[in-house]
Amino acid sequence: MIATLCGDDLGCCAALLEAILNLDGIHLQETLGSIASTLLGKPGASYLAADQTPETDALVEAVTHAGHVYGFYLFLEKPCMFSESELSRLKSFAGLTGRLLQTRAETDKRGRSLDQIEAKLEQQAQILNQMQESVITMDQTGFITSWNRGAEQLFGYSAAEAIGRNVLFLYESEDEDDSWLNDVFLSHGGREMEVRRRKKSGEAFWASLSLSVMRDQYGQPSGLIGYINDITERKNAEKLIHHLAYYDSLTGLPNRTLLTRTVDQALETAQQDNLYGCIMFLDLNRFKPINDTLGHVAGDMLLVEVAMRLRKAVRDEDIVARLGADEFAVALFDIDKDYHAGFVAQKLIALFDEPFFIDGHELRVGASIGISMYPQDASDTETLLRLADIAMYRAKQGGENNEGGYAYYSEEMNRNMLDSLRIETGLLHAFEYNQLLLYYQPKIDMVGGQITGAEALVRWLHPERGLLLPGDFIPIAEETGLIVQLSDWVLEAVCAQARRWKDAGQAPVRIAINVTAREFTRSLPDRIRAALHRHQLTGDWLELEITESMLMHSTDRVIAIMEKICLLGVSIALDDFGTGYSSLSYLKRFPINTLKIDRSFTTGIPEDTNDCAIASAIIGIAKQLRHKVIAEGVENMAQFDFLKAAGCDELQGYLFSRPVPVDSFERMLIDGRTFPVSN
C-alpha cells in the first residue's frame, strides 16, 4: 500500500513515523492531523481517537489494522471534493498509521512487561538481601550462581568473591562427602541437615542447611537453593545440656543415667559373645569426717582427685562413674574369668595407699568395694548395681579403715540384717517424703481387646538407687510389718485416683490390688469400706488379688472376710492359682470371681506340654465353677493363641503392655484403647 505513495509523500511518512515514536495524547493527534493536511494539501484536517467516532458528511478515513480501529482522519470537505488519487493516498496513509500505532502498542506492552520483570527481580533481590538467613544458589555441579547479603555476613565473603566458585570451598573438611550434588535429591526434592562449614576467617561453625531444587522452564532440575543458618549456639547448648544430663558436674565422670545406658549396651554385647562382666560399687572410707572438718570445698577437691586416680587405673574401654556423694562405680567387661575382678579391685584399693594433698592437708582415705558379676548374679544394670551395693556394705563391715577391702556379692547378703534395716528405714522415709508411686498394668479382654481393668503395682522412687520394683522391698516390708502400712497406702492411692477418673466421667474400671496374708484380717473389709466411702466410690472400682496359700488355713474365717468384701461390690481374684496345695474341694466354697493363671505356667506355653496341660486344666475348672480366668505373663503370640483356643477370658502381660505410670494408663482409658486380639 505504501508503494502507491508518491515521492513527496515520503516526507509525510517520515513525519508520521517520528510523531508516533515521540508524541503522545493530544500532541500526537494534532500532529497527525497536520501531517494529513500536508499529505493531501487540504488545510483543516484533524485526527480523532477511536472513541471519538465522527458523525458528519465530511471525509472520514478510519485508521485500522488487523481488525482493530485506532482512530480517524477527518477532513472538512465532503468525499466528492477529492479525486480518486487523493482518496487512495489517504487510505494508504491511514493503513500505514494503523500498522505503526499497533507496533507502538506492542512495543509499549513489551516494555511494560520488561519493567515489571525488572521491578520484580529488584524486589526479590532486596528481599533476599534483607533476609538475615543466608541464601545461595548453585548449579547442578555445585558452582555458586548467587550470594545474598546474609551469606556475606555469615561467611565473610562478598558476592564477587563467592559467585563462580564451587561450594566445596566453604566445607570445614576437604574430605566431607558431597555426593548429594549428584544423587536422587536433585530429582525428588529438598533435604535438611546439620553440617560443619568454615568462614573466610578460618572459623568453623555448625550450620543448619536446607536445600531446595531449582527447575528450568521445562521442569527439569537446574540447580539448588541453599538456606543456611548458624546454629553453633544451639549446638553448644545441646552439648551442655547433654553433659549436665549424663555427666557428674564435679568430677566430669559419667553419672548414674549414662552408666546405666552404657552398661545396658555392654551387657547386650557380653550376652552375644558369652563374656564375663562385673560392676564394682566403691565407697570411700572416712570421707564424711574429712568433709565435715575441712568443709565441702576440700571434700569436693578430694572427690576430683579420687576420680582422676580411678580413671587412670583402668582401661579406656572400662567405665568409671560417680553415683553421688562419695560413691563411685566401675564397670568391667570383656574379662576372662570372674576372679579377674578381684585383681582389679585390689589394684583400685591400692590407689589409696598414697595420701591425697588437698589445700595444704595430707589426707588418707580408703575404699570399700562390692562386686557383682555378670551373668552369675544378674543380667541387668540396675540389679548388678544393687547387688554390688549390698556387697560393698559387707566389705565395710570390717569398720571404717584406711585399707578398705572388697567383697563379691553372694545370695545370703540379701538377707543380712544391715540391708533389711536400710530398706526398713528407707520405706519409712518413702511414706514421709512421698517417694512411692503406682504403675498400672492393663488387663485385656480376649475377644474384643478392650481394657477390662488393671493391676496396681507399687514402685519406690528411691532417692539414691532410682526406681525400685516390688521385689526389692516387699519382702523386707513383710518381714518388718510395714506391709500393712504399705497396703493402706496403695488402697488409698488407688481410690484417690479412681475418684479423679470418676469426676472426669470415666465409667468404673476395676483396679486390682494385691493383698498379702498378713493384711488379710478381719479389719480388712472395714478398711476397704472406709476408703470407698471417703472417696465416694462404689465397689466395682476395686478388685482384690489374694494368693492360694491364704485359703489353706482358717477356712471359715477367710470365707467370712471374703463374703464381707463381696457385699461391698468388690471382686476377688485368686492369684497364682495352681502353685499352692489347697484342696480343690474347698475352692467351690470361696466367693471368688476370677482365677489367675500364674506366670510360671504361662512362660512354658506352648512348648512345655506340662504347662499347657496345667493351664488348660485351670481354664476348665474356672469354666465349671463359672469363674472368669485371666492369664498373666503373656509375652508372645504363641502363648496368646494357645490361651485363646483354650478359652481364657482375659490376658495380662508384656505382649500388650508393661506396667505404665498413671498418666499413660489414663491416656489408654480416655482414648478407648483396644489391643489386637485376632490374626
XYZ file of C-alpha atoms in Angstrom:
679
model
C 0.000 0.000 0.000
C 2.921 2.333 0.693
C 4.093 1.792 -2.853
C 1.170 3.909 -4.169
C 2.512 6.985 -2.383
C 4.432 9.495 -4.487
C 7.934 10.760 -3.723
C 6.632 13.890 -1.932
C 4.541 11.661 0.302
C 7.652 10.002 1.745
C 8.315 13.105 3.774
C 4.841 12.820 5.258
C 5.530 9.146 6.072
C 8.789 10.070 7.790
C 6.983 12.742 9.784
C 4.310 10.173 10.667
C 6.913 7.718 11.984
C 8.685 10.383 14.037
C 5.392 11.597 15.546
C 4.274 8.101 16.582
C 7.659 7.376 18.089
C 7.933 10.565 20.116
C 4.483 12.006 20.828
C 1.504 11.052 22.966
C -2.046 12.217 23.611
C -3.353 15.487 22.173
C 0.048 16.430 20.767
C 0.113 13.272 18.700
C -3.448 13.817 17.476
C -2.706 17.411 16.438
C 0.458 16.381 14.627
C -1.264 13.510 12.806
C -3.994 15.899 11.621
C -1.362 18.390 10.395
C 0.520 15.667 8.503
C -2.723 14.521 6.850
C -3.406 18.128 5.730
C 0.070 18.318 4.220
C -0.354 14.931 2.520
C -3.476 16.000 0.585
C -2.840 19.744 0.536
C -6.128 20.331 2.258
C -5.946 22.551 5.347
C -8.015 21.890 8.474
C -7.586 18.097 8.647
C -7.731 16.537 12.148
C -7.168 13.190 13.847
C -9.747 11.727 16.218
C -9.228 8.923 18.742
C -11.092 5.623 18.363
C -13.673 6.582 20.998
C -14.466 9.826 19.125
C -16.430 8.360 16.191
C -17.382 11.308 13.918
C -20.948 11.772 12.681
C -20.569 14.009 9.600
C -20.914 14.090 5.832
C -17.301 15.212 5.541
C -14.474 12.879 4.501
C -13.591 10.376 7.247
C -10.923 7.691 6.850
C -10.650 5.053 9.601
C -7.183 4.156 10.901
C -7.282 0.359 11.347
C -5.037 -2.667 11.391
C -5.758 -6.336 11.903
C -9.418 -5.541 12.637
C -8.598 -3.004 15.366
C -9.684 0.665 14.996
C -7.107 3.152 16.335
C -8.745 6.442 15.199
C -9.987 8.515 12.265
C -8.643 11.116 9.833
C -11.287 13.845 9.353
C -11.419 16.500 6.563
C -13.892 19.355 6.397
C -14.819 18.754 2.731
C -17.147 16.077 1.517
C -15.661 12.999 -0.226
C -16.863 14.262 -3.594
C -14.407 17.136 -3.321
C -11.470 14.682 -3.518
C -10.070 12.881 -6.506
C -9.704 9.118 -6.651
C -5.947 9.521 -6.359
C -6.259 11.603 -3.176
C -8.678 9.167 -1.632
C -6.311 6.262 -2.436
C -3.325 8.085 -0.956
C -5.291 8.873 2.228
C -6.386 5.259 2.575
C -2.800 4.028 2.218
C -1.606 6.636 4.714
C -4.309 5.588 7.202
C -3.274 1.932 6.833
C 0.351 2.872 7.492
C -0.714 4.859 10.544
C -2.654 1.829 11.859
C 0.347 -0.503 11.455
C 2.671 1.964 13.145
C 0.244 2.523 16.047
C -0.128 -1.239 16.561
C 3.656 -1.677 16.505
C 3.971 1.095 19.062
C 1.298 -0.525 21.267
C 3.058 -3.869 21.127
C 6.394 -2.224 21.875
C 4.892 -0.359 24.823
C 3.371 -3.603 26.123
C 6.679 -5.448 25.920
C 8.366 -2.522 27.612
C 5.883 -2.573 30.452
C 6.375 -6.329 30.851
C 10.130 -5.905 30.975
C 9.730 -3.114 33.512
C 7.545 -5.366 35.647
C 10.031 -8.208 35.413
C 12.894 -5.897 36.270
C 10.955 -4.458 39.216
C 10.109 -7.954 40.447
C 13.704 -9.060 40.176
C 14.806 -5.962 42.031
C 12.189 -6.609 44.701
C 13.312 -10.229 45.072
C 16.929 -9.125 45.295
C 16.001 -6.647 48.023
C 14.064 -9.339 49.901
C 16.994 -11.752 49.725
C 19.397 -9.080 50.890
C 17.127 -8.058 53.752
C 16.887 -11.666 54.986
C 19.142 -12.497 57.909
C 19.193 -16.069 56.648
C 21.989 -16.882 54.230
C 20.653 -17.813 50.802
C 22.838 -19.087 47.980
C 22.062 -20.727 44.675
C 24.190 -23.255 42.833
C 24.141 -25.064 39.550
C 23.943 -28.831 39.443
C 27.688 -29.219 39.860
C 27.839 -27.036 42.953
C 29.143 -23.790 41.468
C 27.637 -20.740 43.170
C 25.379 -18.570 40.995
C 24.043 -16.096 43.592
C 25.028 -14.996 47.092
C 22.845 -12.746 49.238
C 23.851 -10.239 51.902
C 23.046 -12.745 54.657
C 25.636 -15.097 53.172
C 28.142 -12.245 53.050
C 27.591 -11.528 56.741
C 27.696 -15.193 57.751
C 30.733 -16.340 55.788
C 32.627 -13.065 55.371
C 32.939 -13.477 51.595
C 31.478 -10.827 49.295
C 29.237 -11.868 46.418
C 32.085 -11.107 43.983
C 34.382 -13.457 45.927
C 31.879 -16.299 46.145
C 29.936 -16.349 42.868
C 31.548 -18.679 40.362
C 33.376 -20.782 42.955
C 32.400 -24.320 43.892
C 30.568 -24.555 47.199
C 33.190 -27.038 48.442
C 35.431 -24.151 49.456
C 33.035 -23.490 52.367
C 33.374 -27.014 53.789
C 35.208 -27.475 57.063
C 36.985 -30.556 55.710
C 38.003 -31.339 52.161
C 37.086 -34.962 52.855
C 33.414 -34.162 53.501
C 31.043 -36.155 51.354
C 29.423 -34.090 48.604
C 27.565 -36.911 46.883
C 24.303 -35.048 47.493
C 25.151 -32.863 44.499
C 24.507 -35.727 42.095
C 22.117 -38.054 43.908
C 18.380 -38.549 43.552
C 17.871 -35.466 45.703
C 18.021 -33.340 42.553
C 15.005 -35.178 41.202
C 12.886 -35.632 44.295
C 13.092 -32.524 46.468
C 14.648 -30.892 49.491
C 16.797 -32.094 52.305
C 17.636 -30.615 55.689
C 20.838 -31.380 57.545
C 23.240 -30.114 60.150
C 26.708 -29.543 58.744
C 30.047 -28.036 59.588
C 31.139 -25.020 57.497
C 34.100 -22.635 57.539
C 34.147 -18.820 57.337
C 36.603 -16.634 55.473
C 38.355 -16.027 58.793
C 39.000 -19.763 59.104
C 36.485 -20.196 61.930
C 34.491 -23.422 61.696
C 30.863 -23.446 62.842
C 27.719 -25.564 62.926
C 25.109 -24.674 60.330
C 21.580 -25.753 59.540
C 21.425 -26.364 55.783
C 18.124 -26.654 53.944
C 18.256 -27.410 50.216
C 15.573 -26.972 47.576
C 15.632 -27.812 43.886
C 15.569 -25.096 41.208
C 13.890 -26.087 37.944
C 14.061 -24.640 34.457
C 11.127 -23.685 32.240
C 10.711 -27.348 31.276
C 10.502 -28.527 34.885
C 13.922 -30.144 34.860
C 16.358 -29.675 37.791
C 18.736 -26.831 37.040
C 20.382 -26.251 40.394
C 19.939 -25.848 44.119
C 18.857 -23.175 46.567
C 20.604 -23.400 49.924
C 19.296 -21.777 53.122
C 21.979 -21.648 55.806
C 21.763 -20.586 59.456
C 24.438 -20.536 62.130
C 23.315 -22.945 64.881
C 26.570 -23.026 66.830
C 24.956 -21.582 69.953
C 22.176 -24.141 69.832
C 24.637 -27.000 69.350
C 26.746 -25.752 72.241
C 23.607 -25.535 74.391
C 22.654 -29.089 73.414
C 26.139 -30.262 74.258
C 25.940 -28.533 77.635
C 22.503 -29.990 78.359
C 23.744 -33.442 77.355
C 26.751 -33.071 79.629
C 24.585 -31.911 82.521
C 22.179 -34.788 81.954
C 24.758 -37.550 81.661
C 27.889 -36.388 83.475
C 28.698 -35.530 87.047
C 29.217 -31.766 87.267
C 32.007 -32.060 89.842
C 34.260 -34.828 88.534
C 33.255 -34.926 84.853
C 32.668 -38.682 85.146
C 29.527 -40.310 83.730
C 26.587 -40.178 86.129
C 24.224 -42.995 87.023
C 21.995 -42.397 83.977
C 24.854 -42.651 81.487
C 26.365 -45.581 83.400
C 23.077 -47.463 83.103
C 22.777 -46.766 79.377
C 26.367 -47.707 78.652
C 26.290 -50.869 80.747
C 22.993 -51.941 79.158
C 24.674 -51.768 75.748
C 27.745 -53.604 77.036
C 25.545 -56.331 78.510
C 23.969 -56.953 75.125
C 27.412 -57.458 73.589
C 28.540 -59.615 76.504
C 25.463 -61.801 76.100
C 26.083 -62.295 72.380
C 29.784 -63.120 72.879
C 29.397 -65.119 76.118
C 31.686 -62.752 78.023
C 32.080 -62.095 81.737
C 31.473 -58.689 83.191
C 31.158 -57.006 86.552
C 30.134 -53.832 88.321
C 32.099 -52.556 91.299
C 30.398 -50.298 93.807
C 33.070 -48.195 95.530
C 32.504 -46.135 98.659
C 35.187 -44.027 100.360
C 36.121 -44.675 103.984
C 36.469 -41.713 106.346
C 35.238 -39.225 103.755
C 32.450 -37.833 105.947
C 34.688 -36.666 108.832
C 37.068 -35.066 106.328
C 34.196 -33.308 104.582
C 32.679 -32.162 107.880
C 36.020 -30.976 109.303
C 37.614 -29.257 106.310
C 34.417 -28.206 104.545
C 32.697 -29.058 101.285
C 35.255 -27.289 99.103
C 38.048 -29.540 100.371
C 35.711 -32.527 100.138
C 34.940 -31.718 96.503
C 38.641 -31.356 95.702
C 39.264 -34.769 97.248
C 36.493 -36.341 95.172
C 38.016 -34.870 91.994
C 41.414 -36.378 92.853
C 39.829 -39.745 93.589
C 38.012 -39.659 90.238
C 41.280 -38.940 88.395
C 43.090 -41.842 90.076
C 40.251 -44.260 89.318
C 40.059 -43.228 85.682
C 43.808 -43.618 85.139
C 43.869 -47.036 86.788
C 41.545 -48.821 84.360
C 41.414 -49.409 80.628
C 39.890 -46.915 78.223
C 37.010 -49.294 77.493
C 36.155 -49.677 81.191
C 33.552 -47.366 82.709
C 34.091 -45.198 85.773
C 31.064 -43.254 87.068
C 30.170 -41.181 90.086
C 26.849 -42.208 91.597
C 26.654 -39.414 94.151
C 28.271 -38.251 97.400
C 31.411 -40.389 97.867
C 30.103 -43.364 95.867
C 31.627 -44.449 92.559
C 31.038 -47.337 90.201
C 33.473 -49.155 87.923
C 32.130 -51.447 85.187
C 34.420 -54.019 83.558
C 33.546 -56.122 80.535
C 35.402 -58.499 78.280
C 37.189 -60.126 81.215
C 38.250 -63.775 81.003
C 37.383 -65.058 84.472
C 35.321 -63.812 87.375
C 38.331 -63.718 89.679
C 39.924 -61.083 87.445
C 37.512 -58.593 89.002
C 39.209 -59.252 92.345
C 42.606 -58.385 90.850
C 41.216 -55.056 89.614
C 39.587 -54.383 92.998
C 42.938 -54.893 94.717
C 44.529 -52.506 92.246
C 41.885 -49.871 92.950
C 42.222 -50.220 96.706
C 45.999 -49.825 96.344
C 45.373 -46.419 94.749
C 44.544 -45.126 98.217
C 47.875 -46.150 99.744
C 49.311 -42.797 98.687
C 47.892 -39.794 100.563
C 45.950 -37.002 98.887
C 47.307 -33.474 99.277
C 44.324 -31.134 99.417
C 44.596 -27.442 100.258
C 47.744 -27.950 102.337
C 46.409 -31.052 104.115
C 47.712 -34.581 103.790
C 44.619 -36.757 103.703
C 44.384 -40.518 103.847
C 41.213 -42.320 102.890
C 40.437 -45.867 101.977
C 37.778 -47.531 99.884
C 35.354 -50.406 100.238
C 34.335 -52.201 97.077
C 31.419 -54.518 96.370
C 31.470 -56.674 93.243
C 28.529 -58.185 91.341
C 29.201 -60.464 88.399
C 27.501 -60.841 85.034
C 25.902 -63.241 84.239
C 26.147 -65.159 87.533
C 24.468 -62.570 89.780
C 22.205 -60.642 87.407
C 21.742 -59.681 83.781
C 20.597 -56.059 84.042
C 22.406 -52.925 85.151
C 20.136 -51.849 87.978
C 20.243 -55.245 89.639
C 24.008 -55.508 89.240
C 24.366 -52.079 90.853
C 22.076 -53.023 93.702
C 23.908 -56.272 94.380
C 27.283 -54.567 94.200
C 25.942 -52.041 96.724
C 24.991 -54.896 99.067
C 28.438 -56.461 98.656
C 30.053 -53.085 99.374
C 28.335 -52.915 102.756
C 29.640 -56.393 103.539
C 33.132 -55.139 102.661
C 32.587 -52.193 105.014
C 31.683 -54.420 107.959
C 35.362 -54.566 108.897
C 34.972 -50.953 110.061
C 35.979 -47.566 108.757
C 39.616 -48.169 107.970
C 42.082 -46.700 105.549
C 42.949 -50.025 103.972
C 39.426 -50.862 102.937
C 38.532 -54.158 101.312
C 36.372 -55.796 98.688
C 33.702 -58.475 98.642
C 31.887 -60.424 95.957
C 28.125 -60.449 96.175
C 26.593 -63.657 97.499
C 22.920 -64.590 97.849
C 22.992 -64.639 101.631
C 23.954 -60.972 101.708
C 20.446 -60.118 100.529
C 19.088 -61.421 103.832
C 21.561 -59.642 106.019
C 20.229 -57.529 108.800
C 22.008 -54.384 107.703
C 20.291 -54.371 104.335
C 16.945 -55.081 105.988
C 17.489 -52.132 108.274
C 18.305 -49.865 105.340
C 15.185 -50.925 103.463
C 13.021 -50.565 106.559
C 14.373 -47.082 107.279
C 14.093 -46.112 103.649
C 10.463 -47.232 103.476
C 9.591 -45.085 106.452
C 11.152 -42.135 104.620
C 9.303 -43.152 101.461
C 5.960 -42.703 103.213
C 7.068 -39.402 104.710
C 8.530 -37.878 101.555
C 6.015 -39.273 99.002
C 8.540 -41.489 97.255
C 6.009 -44.230 96.468
C 4.022 -44.278 93.242
C 1.715 -46.631 91.389
C 2.124 -48.220 87.986
C -0.792 -49.873 86.202
C -0.646 -52.982 84.005
C -3.773 -53.282 81.828
C -5.917 -56.416 81.713
C -7.179 -57.143 78.202
C -10.391 -58.822 77.070
C -9.544 -61.843 74.917
C -12.430 -61.283 72.484
C -12.603 -57.558 71.853
C -9.209 -56.381 73.013
C -10.702 -53.761 75.349
C -9.140 -52.815 78.654
C -11.211 -54.505 81.369
C -9.153 -53.307 84.293
C -5.597 -53.116 85.573
C -3.330 -54.365 88.302
C -1.910 -51.640 90.539
C 1.797 -52.210 91.194
C 3.711 -50.104 93.682
C 7.088 -48.590 92.825
C 9.569 -46.855 95.099
C 11.424 -43.863 93.682
C 14.476 -44.236 95.899
C 16.489 -41.002 96.162
C 19.791 -42.827 95.696
C 19.004 -46.084 93.927
C 16.374 -44.901 91.494
C 13.121 -46.691 90.679
C 12.814 -49.876 92.765
C 10.474 -52.716 91.830
C 8.329 -54.512 94.448
C 10.778 -57.401 94.685
C 13.371 -55.024 96.079
C 11.377 -54.016 99.153
C 8.137 -56.010 99.552
C 9.907 -58.984 101.226
C 11.524 -56.626 103.751
C 8.186 -54.849 104.257
C 6.566 -58.203 105.022
C 9.323 -59.186 107.438
C 9.189 -55.877 109.294
C 5.411 -55.463 109.393
C 5.466 -52.377 107.153
C 3.422 -54.288 104.591
C 0.151 -53.252 106.289
C 1.089 -49.578 106.138
C 2.197 -50.054 102.534
C -1.065 -51.785 101.617
C -3.075 -48.990 103.221
C -1.125 -46.514 101.127
C -1.847 -48.497 97.956
C -5.581 -48.738 98.776
C -5.781 -45.014 99.460
C -3.810 -44.088 96.320
C -5.928 -46.358 94.086
C -9.196 -44.968 95.473
C -7.994 -41.372 95.153
C -7.060 -41.974 91.532
C -10.345 -43.749 90.826
C -12.227 -40.767 92.243
C -10.370 -38.446 89.852
C -11.330 -40.704 86.948
C -14.936 -40.799 88.155
C -15.079 -36.985 88.372
C -13.723 -36.853 84.803
C -16.649 -39.000 83.607
C -14.849 -42.328 83.354
C -17.007 -45.420 83.765
C -15.881 -47.776 86.565
C -12.806 -49.834 85.698
C -11.651 -52.477 88.166
C -8.220 -51.834 89.627
C -6.710 -54.933 91.225
C -4.787 -54.623 94.493
C -2.547 -57.403 95.775
C -3.358 -58.448 99.343
C -0.883 -60.449 101.421
C -1.734 -62.955 104.126
C -0.500 -60.571 106.815
C -3.091 -57.927 105.971
C -5.960 -60.338 105.216
C -7.504 -59.840 108.638
C -10.989 -59.204 109.976
C -10.339 -55.463 109.766
C -9.772 -55.568 106.014
C -13.469 -55.197 104.959
C -13.877 -52.167 107.238
C -10.703 -50.550 105.835
C -11.968 -51.065 102.291
C -15.454 -49.758 103.183
C -13.941 -46.641 104.776
C -11.739 -45.949 101.741
C -14.664 -46.331 99.324
C -16.853 -44.087 101.471
C -14.108 -41.484 101.858
C -13.755 -41.178 98.096
C -17.473 -41.761 97.324
C -16.823 -44.819 95.176
C -18.786 -47.992 94.542
C -17.147 -51.380 94.934
C -16.987 -52.023 91.193
C -13.860 -49.835 91.047
C -11.836 -52.399 93.043
C -10.652 -55.984 92.834
C -8.547 -57.801 95.434
C -5.982 -60.367 94.335
C -5.258 -62.935 97.030
C -2.886 -65.890 96.876
C -3.909 -69.529 97.012
C -1.841 -70.102 100.152
C -4.174 -67.773 102.073
C -7.012 -70.303 101.654
C -5.166 -73.139 103.338
C -5.751 -72.149 106.973
C -8.770 -70.977 108.966
C -11.079 -71.568 106.045
C -14.229 -70.389 107.797
C -12.572 -67.158 108.934
C -11.245 -66.476 105.428
C -14.648 -67.135 103.859
C -16.322 -64.744 106.302
C -13.865 -61.979 105.436
C -14.289 -62.603 101.704
C -18.074 -62.511 101.937
C -17.997 -59.135 103.675
C -15.731 -57.812 100.927
C -18.064 -59.129 98.218
C -21.018 -57.379 99.877
C -19.195 -54.117 99.162
C -19.300 -54.939 95.451
C -15.562 -55.595 95.369
C -14.408 -58.530 93.215
C -11.925 -61.146 94.417
C -9.389 -62.857 92.177
C -7.352 -65.904 93.206
C -3.780 -65.056 92.183
C -1.045 -67.611 91.422
C -3.654 -70.343 91.104
C -2.115 -73.793 90.775
C 1.039 -73.057 92.743
C -0.381 -73.880 96.184
C -1.664 -77.044 97.822
C -5.232 -76.237 98.777
C -7.871 -78.827 98.151
C -9.954 -78.257 95.059
C -12.975 -79.381 97.035
C -12.688 -76.183 99.094
C -12.479 -73.983 96.036
C -16.207 -74.016 95.371
C -16.855 -72.650 98.873
C -14.933 -69.414 98.349
C -16.728 -66.374 96.829
C -14.165 -65.919 94.097
C -14.878 -64.157 90.799
C -11.661 -64.817 88.895
C -8.886 -67.413 88.731
C -5.493 -66.108 87.663
C -3.047 -68.441 85.921
C 0.423 -67.894 87.368
C 3.160 -66.714 85.029
C 5.239 -69.773 85.925
C 2.798 -71.835 83.839
C 2.316 -69.219 81.104
C 6.042 -68.984 80.421
C 6.358 -72.544 79.125
C 3.349 -72.351 76.795
C 3.141 -73.820 74.180
C 6.493 -75.682 74.163
C 6.129 -77.294 77.604
C 3.339 -79.872 77.454
C 3.019 -79.924 81.252
C 2.453 -76.151 81.392
C -0.092 -76.462 78.596
C -1.926 -79.231 80.439
C -1.984 -77.281 83.720
C -3.192 -74.090 82.034
C -5.937 -75.978 80.187
C -6.999 -77.670 83.413
C -7.210 -74.345 85.279
C -9.333 -72.861 82.497
C -11.563 -75.933 82.554
C -12.007 -75.688 86.337
C -12.808 -71.980 86.077
C -15.460 -72.628 83.444
C -17.047 -75.373 85.531
C -17.163 -73.075 88.556
C -18.384 -70.168 86.387
C -15.349 -68.087 87.197
C -13.528 -65.774 84.850
C -9.966 -66.818 84.122
C -7.072 -64.496 83.381
C -3.501 -65.435 82.434
C -0.604 -63.232 83.482
C 2.860 -63.030 81.981
C 1.699 -63.328 78.337
C 4.642 -62.186 76.243
C 4.252 -63.647 72.750
C 1.626 -64.579 70.180
C 2.222 -68.329 70.589
C 1.119 -68.097 74.237
C -1.786 -65.860 73.227
C -3.034 -68.261 70.532
C -2.940 -71.249 72.902
C -4.761 -69.434 75.711
C -7.370 -68.067 73.322
C -8.042 -71.526 71.923
C -8.244 -72.906 75.488
C -10.992 -70.408 76.389
C -9.125 -67.913 78.565
C -11.193 -64.743 79.203
C -8.549 -62.092 79.849
C -4.811 -61.621 79.451
C -2.159 -59.554 81.153
C 1.459 -59.243 80.060
C 4.179 -57.548 78.057
C 2.619 -58.663 74.766
C 0.101 -55.869 75.313
C 1.649 -53.527 77.839
C 4.228 -53.311 80.574
C 3.208 -51.673 83.844
C 2.925 -47.973 82.998
C 2.678 -44.749 85.015
C -0.781 -43.453 85.814
C -0.689 -40.802 83.066
C -0.037 -43.435 80.393
C -2.788 -45.741 81.648
C -5.190 -42.815 81.929
C -4.498 -41.928 78.294
C -5.377 -45.520 77.303
C -8.727 -45.173 79.089
C -9.533 -41.763 77.610
C -8.647 -42.930 74.088
C -10.684 -46.126 74.473
C -7.544 -48.065 73.630
C -8.050 -51.564 72.266
C -5.401 -54.167 71.526
C -5.256 -56.576 68.560
C -6.585 -59.966 69.654
C -7.007 -61.694 66.286
C -4.701 -62.611 63.422
